[in-house]
mmCIF file of N, CA, C and O in Angstrom:
data_model
loop_
_atom_site.group_PDB
_atom_site.id
_atom_site.type_symbol
_atom_site.label_atom_id
_atom_site.label_comp_id
_atom_site.label_asym_id
_atom_site.label_seq_id
_atom_site.Cartn_x
_atom_site.Cartn_y
_atom_site.Cartn_z
ATOM 1 N N MET M 332 0.868 19.331 2.619
ATOM 2 C CA MET M 332 2.372 19.899 1.805
ATOM 3 C C MET M 332 2.310 18.912 0.644
ATOM 4 O O MET M 332 2.643 19.652 -0.377
ATOM 5 N N LEU M 333 2.101 17.658 0.738
ATOM 6 C CA LEU M 333 2.592 16.948 -0.556
ATOM 7 C C LEU M 333 1.337 17.164 -1.565
ATOM 8 O O LEU M 333 1.816 16.982 -2.808
ATOM 9 N N ARG M 334 0.352 17.310 -1.469
ATOM 10 C CA ARG M 334 -0.751 18.285 -2.420
ATOM 11 C C ARG M 334 -0.722 18.987 -3.445
ATOM 12 O O ARG M 334 -0.585 18.993 -4.772
ATOM 13 N N HIS M 335 0.616 20.053 -2.944
ATOM 14 C CA HIS M 335 0.636 20.939 -3.709
ATOM 15 C C HIS M 335 2.075 20.785 -3.820
ATOM 16 O O HIS M 335 2.599 21.787 -5.051
ATOM 17 N N SER M 336 3.012 20.466 -3.597
ATOM 18 C CA SER M 336 4.112 20.366 -3.878
ATOM 19 C C SER M 336 4.955 19.418 -4.490
ATOM 20 O O SER M 336 6.174 19.355 -5.338
ATOM 21 N N GLU M 337 4.374 18.323 -5.229
ATOM 22 C CA GLU M 337 4.445 17.517 -5.962
ATOM 23 C C GLU M 337 5.639 16.341 -5.412
ATOM 24 O O GLU M 337 6.092 16.031 -6.164
ATOM 25 N N ALA M 338 5.796 16.535 -4.436
ATOM 26 C CA ALA M 338 6.810 15.723 -3.358
ATOM 27 C C ALA M 338 6.248 14.046 -3.467
ATOM 28 O O ALA M 338 5.283 13.381 -3.797
ATOM 29 N N ARG M 339 7.604 13.453 -3.589
ATOM 30 C CA ARG M 339 7.192 12.063 -3.718
ATOM 31 C C ARG M 339 7.793 11.434 -2.117
ATOM 32 O O ARG M 339 7.528 10.451 -2.075
ATOM 33 N N ARG M 340 8.224 12.203 -1.629
ATOM 34 C CA ARG M 340 8.798 11.732 -0.246
ATOM 35 C C ARG M 340 8.392 12.728 1.095
ATOM 36 O O ARG M 340 8.507 14.195 0.588
ATOM 37 N N LEU M 341 8.258 12.187 2.382
ATOM 38 C CA LEU M 341 7.608 13.702 3.168
ATOM 39 C C LEU M 341 8.484 12.852 4.742
ATOM 40 O O LEU M 341 8.203 11.385 4.662
ATOM 41 N N GLU M 342 9.474 13.984 5.389
ATOM 42 C CA GLU M 342 9.944 12.868 6.342
ATOM 43 C C GLU M 342 9.236 13.857 7.842
ATOM 44 O O GLU M 342 8.963 15.268 7.755
ATOM 45 N N VAL M 343 8.738 13.669 8.631
ATOM 46 C CA VAL M 343 8.319 13.748 9.734
ATOM 47 C C VAL M 343 9.554 13.390 10.953
ATOM 48 O O VAL M 343 9.616 12.298 10.964
ATOM 49 N N SER M 344 9.136 14.337 11.649
ATOM 50 C CA SER M 344 10.041 14.417 13.119
ATOM 51 C C SER M 344 9.597 15.313 14.236
ATOM 52 O O SER M 344 9.094 16.241 13.648
ATOM 53 N N CYS M 345 9.910 14.959 15.265
ATOM 54 C CA CYS M 345 9.438 15.292 16.584
ATOM 55 C C CYS M 345 10.691 15.006 17.560
ATOM 56 O O CYS M 345 11.137 13.932 17.662
ATOM 57 N N ARG M 346 11.232 16.833 18.231
ATOM 58 C CA ARG M 346 12.080 16.013 19.186
ATOM 59 C C ARG M 346 11.974 17.205 20.176
ATOM 60 O O ARG M 346 11.245 18.546 19.736
ATOM 61 N N HIS M 347 12.384 16.852 21.588
ATOM 62 C CA HIS M 347 12.301 17.785 22.957
ATOM 63 C C HIS M 347 13.875 18.587 22.486
ATOM 64 O O HIS M 347 14.871 17.920 22.837
ATOM 65 N N ASP M 348 14.019 19.873 22.553
ATOM 66 C CA ASP M 348 14.726 20.796 22.764
ATOM 67 C C ASP M 348 14.846 21.266 24.189
ATOM 68 O O ASP M 348 14.073 22.354 24.570
ATOM 69 N N GLU M 349 16.024 20.347 25.010
ATOM 70 C CA GLU M 349 15.432 20.841 26.387
ATOM 71 C C GLU M 349 15.883 22.061 26.796
ATOM 72 O O GLU M 349 15.384 22.829 27.553
ATOM 73 N N GLU M 350 17.108 22.460 25.907
ATOM 74 C CA GLU M 350 17.783 23.641 26.485
ATOM 75 C C GLU M 350 16.861 24.793 26.171
ATOM 76 O O GLU M 350 16.757 26.135 26.997
ATOM 77 N N ALA M 351 16.303 24.697 24.830
ATOM 78 C CA ALA M 351 15.113 26.049 24.850
ATOM 79 C C ALA M 351 13.730 25.616 25.254
ATOM 80 O O ALA M 351 12.527 26.579 25.302
ATOM 81 N N ASN M 352 13.176 24.492 25.783
ATOM 82 C CA ASN M 352 12.374 23.754 26.494
ATOM 83 C C ASN M 352 10.976 23.948 25.075
ATOM 84 O O ASN M 352 9.982 24.654 25.720
ATOM 85 N N VAL M 353 11.375 23.478 24.270
ATOM 86 C CA VAL M 353 10.648 23.530 23.046
ATOM 87 C C VAL M 353 10.135 22.087 22.487
ATOM 88 O O VAL M 353 11.173 21.504 22.394
ATOM 89 N N VAL M 354 9.239 21.523 21.981
ATOM 90 C CA VAL M 354 9.154 20.726 21.675
ATOM 91 C C VAL M 354 8.814 21.008 19.777
ATOM 92 O O VAL M 354 7.943 21.713 19.248
ATOM 93 N N ARG M 355 9.724 20.289 19.316
ATOM 94 C CA ARG M 355 9.589 21.143 17.703
ATOM 95 C C ARG M 355 9.320 19.526 16.599
ATOM 96 O O ARG M 355 9.643 18.844 16.760
ATOM 97 N N LEU M 356 7.947 19.824 15.882
ATOM 98 C CA LEU M 356 7.910 19.395 14.890
ATOM 99 C C LEU M 356 8.048 19.779 13.872
ATOM 100 O O LEU M 356 7.753 20.300 13.221
ATOM 101 N N THR M 357 8.719 18.683 12.969
ATOM 102 C CA THR M 357 9.383 18.902 11.567
ATOM 103 C C THR M 357 8.701 18.568 10.283
ATOM 104 O O THR M 357 8.875 17.110 10.529
ATOM 105 N N LEU M 358 8.199 18.779 9.421
ATOM 106 C CA LEU M 358 7.949 18.124 8.197
ATOM 107 C C LEU M 358 8.690 18.735 7.011
ATOM 108 O O LEU M 358 8.745 19.861 6.785
ATOM 109 N N ARG M 359 9.475 17.987 6.222
ATOM 110 C CA ARG M 359 10.669 18.413 5.491
ATOM 111 C C ARG M 359 9.575 17.158 4.184
ATOM 112 O O ARG M 359 10.011 16.150 3.979
ATOM 113 N N ASP M 360 9.805 17.601 3.028
ATOM 114 C CA ASP M 360 9.454 16.957 1.935
ATOM 115 C C ASP M 360 10.670 17.275 0.491
ATOM 116 O O ASP M 360 11.654 18.035 0.578
ATOM 117 N N ASP M 361 10.204 16.348 -0.286
ATOM 118 C CA ASP M 361 11.309 16.603 -1.471
ATOM 119 C C ASP M 361 10.731 17.130 -2.888
ATOM 120 O O ASP M 361 11.284 16.823 -4.057
ATOM 121 N N GLY M 362 9.773 18.301 -2.487
ATOM 122 C CA GLY M 362 8.918 18.678 -3.803
ATOM 123 C C GLY M 362 9.490 19.462 -4.490
ATOM 124 O O GLY M 362 10.657 20.153 -4.640
ATOM 125 N N ARG M 363 8.851 20.364 -5.161
ATOM 126 C CA ARG M 363 9.382 21.386 -5.937
ATOM 127 C C ARG M 363 9.495 22.559 -5.045
ATOM 128 O O ARG M 363 10.130 23.718 -5.969
ATOM 129 N N GLY M 364 9.328 22.889 -4.065
ATOM 130 C CA GLY M 364 9.331 24.445 -3.492
ATOM 131 C C GLY M 364 8.923 25.169 -3.419
ATOM 132 O O GLY M 364 7.904 25.163 -4.522
ATOM 133 N N MET M 365 8.778 26.233 -3.053
ATOM 134 C CA MET M 365 8.197 27.388 -3.189
ATOM 135 C C MET M 365 8.814 28.402 -4.053
ATOM 136 O O MET M 365 9.870 28.579 -4.097
ATOM 137 N N PRO M 366 8.294 29.445 -4.971
ATOM 138 C CA PRO M 366 8.873 30.524 -5.749
ATOM 139 C C PRO M 366 9.701 31.423 -4.847
ATOM 140 O O PRO M 366 9.171 31.675 -3.559
ATOM 141 N N ALA M 367 10.841 31.637 -5.521
ATOM 142 C CA ALA M 367 11.313 32.843 -4.968
ATOM 143 C C ALA M 367 10.866 33.902 -4.276
ATOM 144 O O ALA M 367 9.927 34.045 -5.143
ATOM 145 N N PRO M 368 11.259 34.703 -3.503
ATOM 146 C CA PRO M 368 10.927 35.972 -3.188
ATOM 147 C C PRO M 368 10.452 36.890 -4.395
ATOM 148 O O PRO M 368 11.311 37.104 -5.088
ATOM 149 N N GLY M 369 9.621 37.317 -4.621
ATOM 150 C CA GLY M 369 9.428 38.294 -5.369
ATOM 151 C C GLY M 369 8.932 37.898 -6.939
ATOM 152 O O GLY M 369 8.435 38.567 -7.918
ATOM 153 N N ALA M 370 8.884 36.779 -7.154
ATOM 154 C CA ALA M 370 8.215 35.452 -8.013
ATOM 155 C C ALA M 370 6.889 35.833 -8.391
ATOM 156 O O ALA M 370 6.868 35.843 -7.009
ATOM 157 N N PRO M 371 5.882 35.666 -9.194
ATOM 158 C CA PRO M 371 4.370 35.470 -9.319
ATOM 159 C C PRO M 371 4.057 34.308 -8.626
ATOM 160 O O PRO M 371 4.626 33.545 -8.559
ATOM 161 N N VAL M 372 3.121 34.732 -7.643
ATOM 162 C CA VAL M 372 2.957 33.698 -6.973
ATOM 163 C C VAL M 372 0.878 33.790 -6.940
ATOM 164 O O VAL M 372 0.438 34.664 -6.961
ATOM 165 N N ARG M 373 0.502 32.236 -7.067
ATOM 166 C CA ARG M 373 -0.944 32.738 -6.810
ATOM 167 C C ARG M 373 -1.173 32.636 -5.505
ATOM 168 O O ARG M 373 -0.641 31.832 -4.773
ATOM 169 N N GLU M 374 -1.869 33.466 -5.110
ATOM 170 C CA GLU M 374 -2.095 33.471 -3.729
ATOM 171 C C GLU M 374 -3.267 32.624 -3.239
ATOM 172 O O GLU M 374 -4.317 32.153 -3.620
ATOM 173 N N GLY M 375 -3.261 31.883 -1.920
ATOM 174 C CA GLY M 375 -3.886 31.164 -1.457
ATOM 175 C C GLY M 375 -4.124 31.872 0.083
ATOM 176 O O GLY M 375 -3.597 32.454 0.526
ATOM 177 N N ARG M 376 -4.463 30.868 0.506
ATOM 178 C CA ARG M 376 -4.830 30.724 2.302
ATOM 179 C C ARG M 376 -4.200 30.458 3.105
ATOM 180 O O ARG M 376 -4.236 30.157 4.351
ATOM 181 N N GLY M 377 -3.816 29.054 2.436
ATOM 182 C CA GLY M 377 -2.774 27.795 3.223
ATOM 183 C C GLY M 377 -1.736 28.533 4.061
ATOM 184 O O GLY M 377 -1.859 28.338 5.397
ATOM 185 N N LEU M 378 -0.694 28.611 3.752
ATOM 186 C CA LEU M 378 -0.022 29.600 4.532
ATOM 187 C C LEU M 378 0.095 30.605 5.589
ATOM 188 O O LEU M 378 0.293 30.556 6.696
ATOM 189 N N THR M 379 -1.201 31.375 4.986
ATOM 190 C CA THR M 379 -1.490 32.686 5.701
ATOM 191 C C THR M 379 -2.123 32.068 6.887
ATOM 192 O O THR M 379 -1.780 32.612 8.202
ATOM 193 N N GLY M 380 -3.153 31.126 6.895
ATOM 194 C CA GLY M 380 -3.941 30.681 7.991
ATOM 195 C C GLY M 380 -3.153 29.771 8.919
ATOM 196 O O GLY M 380 -3.364 30.114 9.921
ATOM 197 N N MET M 381 -2.002 29.160 8.371
ATOM 198 C CA MET M 381 -1.371 28.458 8.869
ATOM 199 C C MET M 381 -0.203 29.092 10.157
ATOM 200 O O MET M 381 -0.402 29.151 11.041
ATOM 201 N N GLN M 382 0.065 30.250 9.881
ATOM 202 C CA GLN M 382 0.770 31.151 10.180
ATOM 203 C C GLN M 382 0.049 32.275 11.328
ATOM 204 O O GLN M 382 0.437 32.275 12.722
ATOM 205 N N ARG M 383 -1.187 32.216 11.136
ATOM 206 C CA ARG M 383 -2.112 33.043 11.922
ATOM 207 C C ARG M 383 -2.899 32.095 13.030
ATOM 208 O O ARG M 383 -2.463 32.590 14.411
ATOM 209 N N ARG M 384 -3.226 30.725 12.852
ATOM 210 C CA ARG M 384 -3.234 29.935 13.521
ATOM 211 C C ARG M 384 -2.416 29.540 14.793
ATOM 212 O O ARG M 384 -2.520 29.514 15.893
ATOM 213 N N ALA M 385 -1.092 29.774 14.525
ATOM 214 C CA ALA M 385 -0.110 29.069 15.051
ATOM 215 C C ALA M 385 0.359 30.242 15.961
ATOM 216 O O ALA M 385 0.219 30.211 17.519
ATOM 217 N N GLN M 386 0.153 31.481 15.714
ATOM 218 C CA GLN M 386 0.542 32.750 16.468
ATOM 219 C C GLN M 386 -0.237 32.990 17.180
ATOM 220 O O GLN M 386 -0.309 33.364 18.474
ATOM 221 N N GLU M 387 -1.724 32.884 16.983
ATOM 222 C CA GLU M 387 -2.938 32.749 18.027
ATOM 223 C C GLU M 387 -2.748 31.774 18.892
ATOM 224 O O GLU M 387 -3.252 31.983 20.163
ATOM 225 N N ALA M 388 -2.322 30.556 18.580
ATOM 226 C CA ALA M 388 -2.212 29.440 19.778
ATOM 227 C C ALA M 388 -0.865 29.643 20.783
ATOM 228 O O ALA M 388 -0.273 28.890 21.946
ATOM 229 N N GLY M 389 0.066 30.292 20.163
ATOM 230 C CA GLY M 389 1.513 30.725 20.853
ATOM 231 C C GLY M 389 2.436 29.799 20.685
ATOM 232 O O GLY M 389 3.452 29.343 21.168
ATOM 233 N N LEU M 390 2.185 29.487 19.362
ATOM 234 C CA LEU M 390 3.348 28.342 18.653
ATOM 235 C C LEU M 390 4.073 29.301 17.929
ATOM 236 O O LEU M 390 3.764 30.352 17.408
ATOM 237 N N GLN M 391 5.327 28.386 17.477
ATOM 238 C CA GLN M 391 6.782 29.419 16.906
ATOM 239 C C GLN M 391 6.372 28.355 15.131
ATOM 240 O O GLN M 391 6.453 27.222 15.246
ATOM 241 N N LEU M 392 6.218 29.249 14.112
ATOM 242 C CA LEU M 392 5.717 28.574 13.178
ATOM 243 C C LEU M 392 7.094 29.029 12.043
ATOM 244 O O LEU M 392 7.039 30.173 11.820
ATOM 245 N N THR M 393 7.627 28.336 11.211
ATOM 246 C CA THR M 393 8.614 28.845 10.468
ATOM 247 C C THR M 393 8.728 27.812 9.298
ATOM 248 O O THR M 393 8.415 26.579 9.214
ATOM 249 N N ILE M 394 8.737 28.515 8.173
ATOM 250 C CA ILE M 394 8.307 27.805 6.890
ATOM 251 C C ILE M 394 9.633 28.086 5.930
ATOM 252 O O ILE M 394 10.233 29.348 5.690
ATOM 253 N N SER M 395 10.498 27.342 5.190
ATOM 254 C CA SER M 395 11.783 27.485 4.779
ATOM 255 C C SER M 395 11.693 26.603 3.099
ATOM 256 O O SER M 395 11.044 25.295 3.419
ATOM 257 N N SER M 396 11.961 27.023 2.233
ATOM 258 C CA SER M 396 11.659 26.625 0.864
ATOM 259 C C SER M 396 12.936 27.200 0.092
ATOM 260 O O SER M 396 13.008 28.441 0.087
ATOM 261 N N GLU M 397 13.245 26.367 -1.065
ATOM 262 C CA GLU M 397 14.079 26.671 -2.222
ATOM 263 C C GLU M 397 13.342 25.972 -3.496
ATOM 264 O O GLU M 397 12.949 24.993 -3.325
ATOM 265 N N PRO M 398 12.886 26.827 -4.408
ATOM 266 C CA PRO M 398 12.900 26.640 -5.851
ATOM 267 C C PRO M 398 13.324 25.285 -6.095
ATOM 268 O O PRO M 398 14.727 25.344 -5.872
ATOM 269 N N GLY M 399 12.770 24.173 -6.358
ATOM 270 C CA GLY M 399 12.897 22.963 -7.045
ATOM 271 C C GLY M 399 13.608 22.145 -5.540
ATOM 272 O O GLY M 399 14.373 21.268 -5.833
ATOM 273 N N GLY M 400 13.836 22.564 -4.606
ATOM 274 C CA GLY M 400 14.562 21.935 -3.643
ATOM 275 C C GLY M 400 13.798 21.430 -2.104
ATOM 276 O O GLY M 400 14.222 21.294 -1.133
ATOM 277 N N GLY M 401 12.350 21.365 -2.431
ATOM 278 C CA GLY M 401 11.583 21.017 -1.059
ATOM 279 C C GLY M 401 11.071 22.246 -0.383
ATOM 280 O O GLY M 401 11.605 23.296 -0.423
ATOM 281 N N THR M 402 10.188 21.647 0.452
ATOM 282 C CA THR M 402 10.081 22.695 1.594
ATOM 283 C C THR M 402 10.175 22.491 3.144
ATOM 284 O O THR M 402 9.625 20.997 3.412
ATOM 285 N N THR M 403 10.505 22.893 4.112
ATOM 286 C CA THR M 403 10.199 22.242 5.361
ATOM 287 C C THR M 403 9.272 23.534 6.156
ATOM 288 O O THR M 403 9.642 24.760 6.413
ATOM 289 N N VAL M 404 8.697 22.684 7.151
ATOM 290 C CA VAL M 404 7.756 23.416 7.853
ATOM 291 C C VAL M 404 8.088 22.536 9.287
ATOM 292 O O VAL M 404 7.838 21.622 9.762
ATOM 293 N N GLN M 405 8.529 23.976 10.189
ATOM 294 C CA GLN M 405 8.832 23.735 11.270
ATOM 295 C C GLN M 405 7.815 24.629 12.589
ATOM 296 O O GLN M 405 7.779 25.218 12.261
ATOM 297 N N LEU M 406 6.887 23.367 13.286
ATOM 298 C CA LEU M 406 6.269 24.020 14.221
ATOM 299 C C LEU M 406 6.822 23.790 15.935
ATOM 300 O O LEU M 406 7.303 22.456 16.059
ATOM 301 N N GLY M 407 6.896 24.664 16.862
ATOM 302 C CA GLY M 407 7.485 24.464 17.980
ATOM 303 C C GLY M 407 6.414 25.124 19.085
ATOM 304 O O GLY M 407 5.797 25.980 19.095
ATOM 305 N N ILE M 408 6.764 24.166 19.939
ATOM 306 C CA ILE M 408 5.538 24.295 21.018
ATOM 307 C C ILE M 408 6.614 24.515 22.168
ATOM 308 O O ILE M 408 7.146 23.779 23.038
ATOM 309 N N PRO M 409 6.086 25.885 22.917
ATOM 310 C CA PRO M 409 7.286 26.142 23.853
ATOM 311 C C PRO M 409 6.273 25.388 25.102
ATOM 312 O O PRO M 409 5.148 25.946 25.132
ATOM 313 N N GLY M 410 7.463 25.631 26.224
ATOM 314 C CA GLY M 410 6.901 24.923 27.328
ATOM 315 C C GLY M 410 6.480 24.010 27.436
ATOM 316 O O GLY M 410 5.607 23.468 28.549
ATOM 317 N N ALA M 411 6.410 22.565 26.490
ATOM 318 C CA ALA M 411 5.898 21.720 26.638
ATOM 319 C C ALA M 411 6.393 20.804 27.225
ATOM 320 O O ALA M 411 7.504 20.972 27.370
ATOM 321 N N ARG M 412 5.666 19.738 28.221
ATOM 322 C CA ARG M 412 6.176 19.304 29.100
ATOM 323 C C ARG M 412 6.841 17.768 28.538
ATOM 324 O O ARG M 412 5.552 17.014 27.704
ATOM 325 N N VAL M 413 7.905 17.019 28.209
ATOM 326 C CA VAL M 413 8.049 15.522 28.068
ATOM 327 C C VAL M 413 8.351 14.485 29.055
ATOM 328 O O VAL M 413 9.205 14.949 29.701
ATOM 329 N N SER M 414 7.855 13.467 29.476
ATOM 330 C CA SER M 414 8.340 12.455 29.972
ATOM 331 C C SER M 414 8.935 11.409 29.279
ATOM 332 O O SER M 414 8.762 10.967 28.288
ATOM 333 N N PRO M 415 9.822 11.269 30.154
ATOM 334 C CA PRO M 415 10.646 9.993 29.547
ATOM 335 C C PRO M 415 9.695 8.798 29.847
ATOM 336 O O PRO M 415 9.079 8.076 29.981
#
């Protein structure tokens, strides 16, 4: 994330959502964000590859971004068991 975002800060968090029985790993940066939908974009394989691999593994991947407002990537691991 930091390599392409020009971010200065990266926050990483992990929590267990007991109600949904999902462990959520979240990465949030303060970088330049991604272009708005419909804006010209240099095509790459990074995000497409991440989404494909997550889907193949049965994981939930969401990516949200605002131009100039950073990017958040969240990976949900359903059915994960967490010990106290």
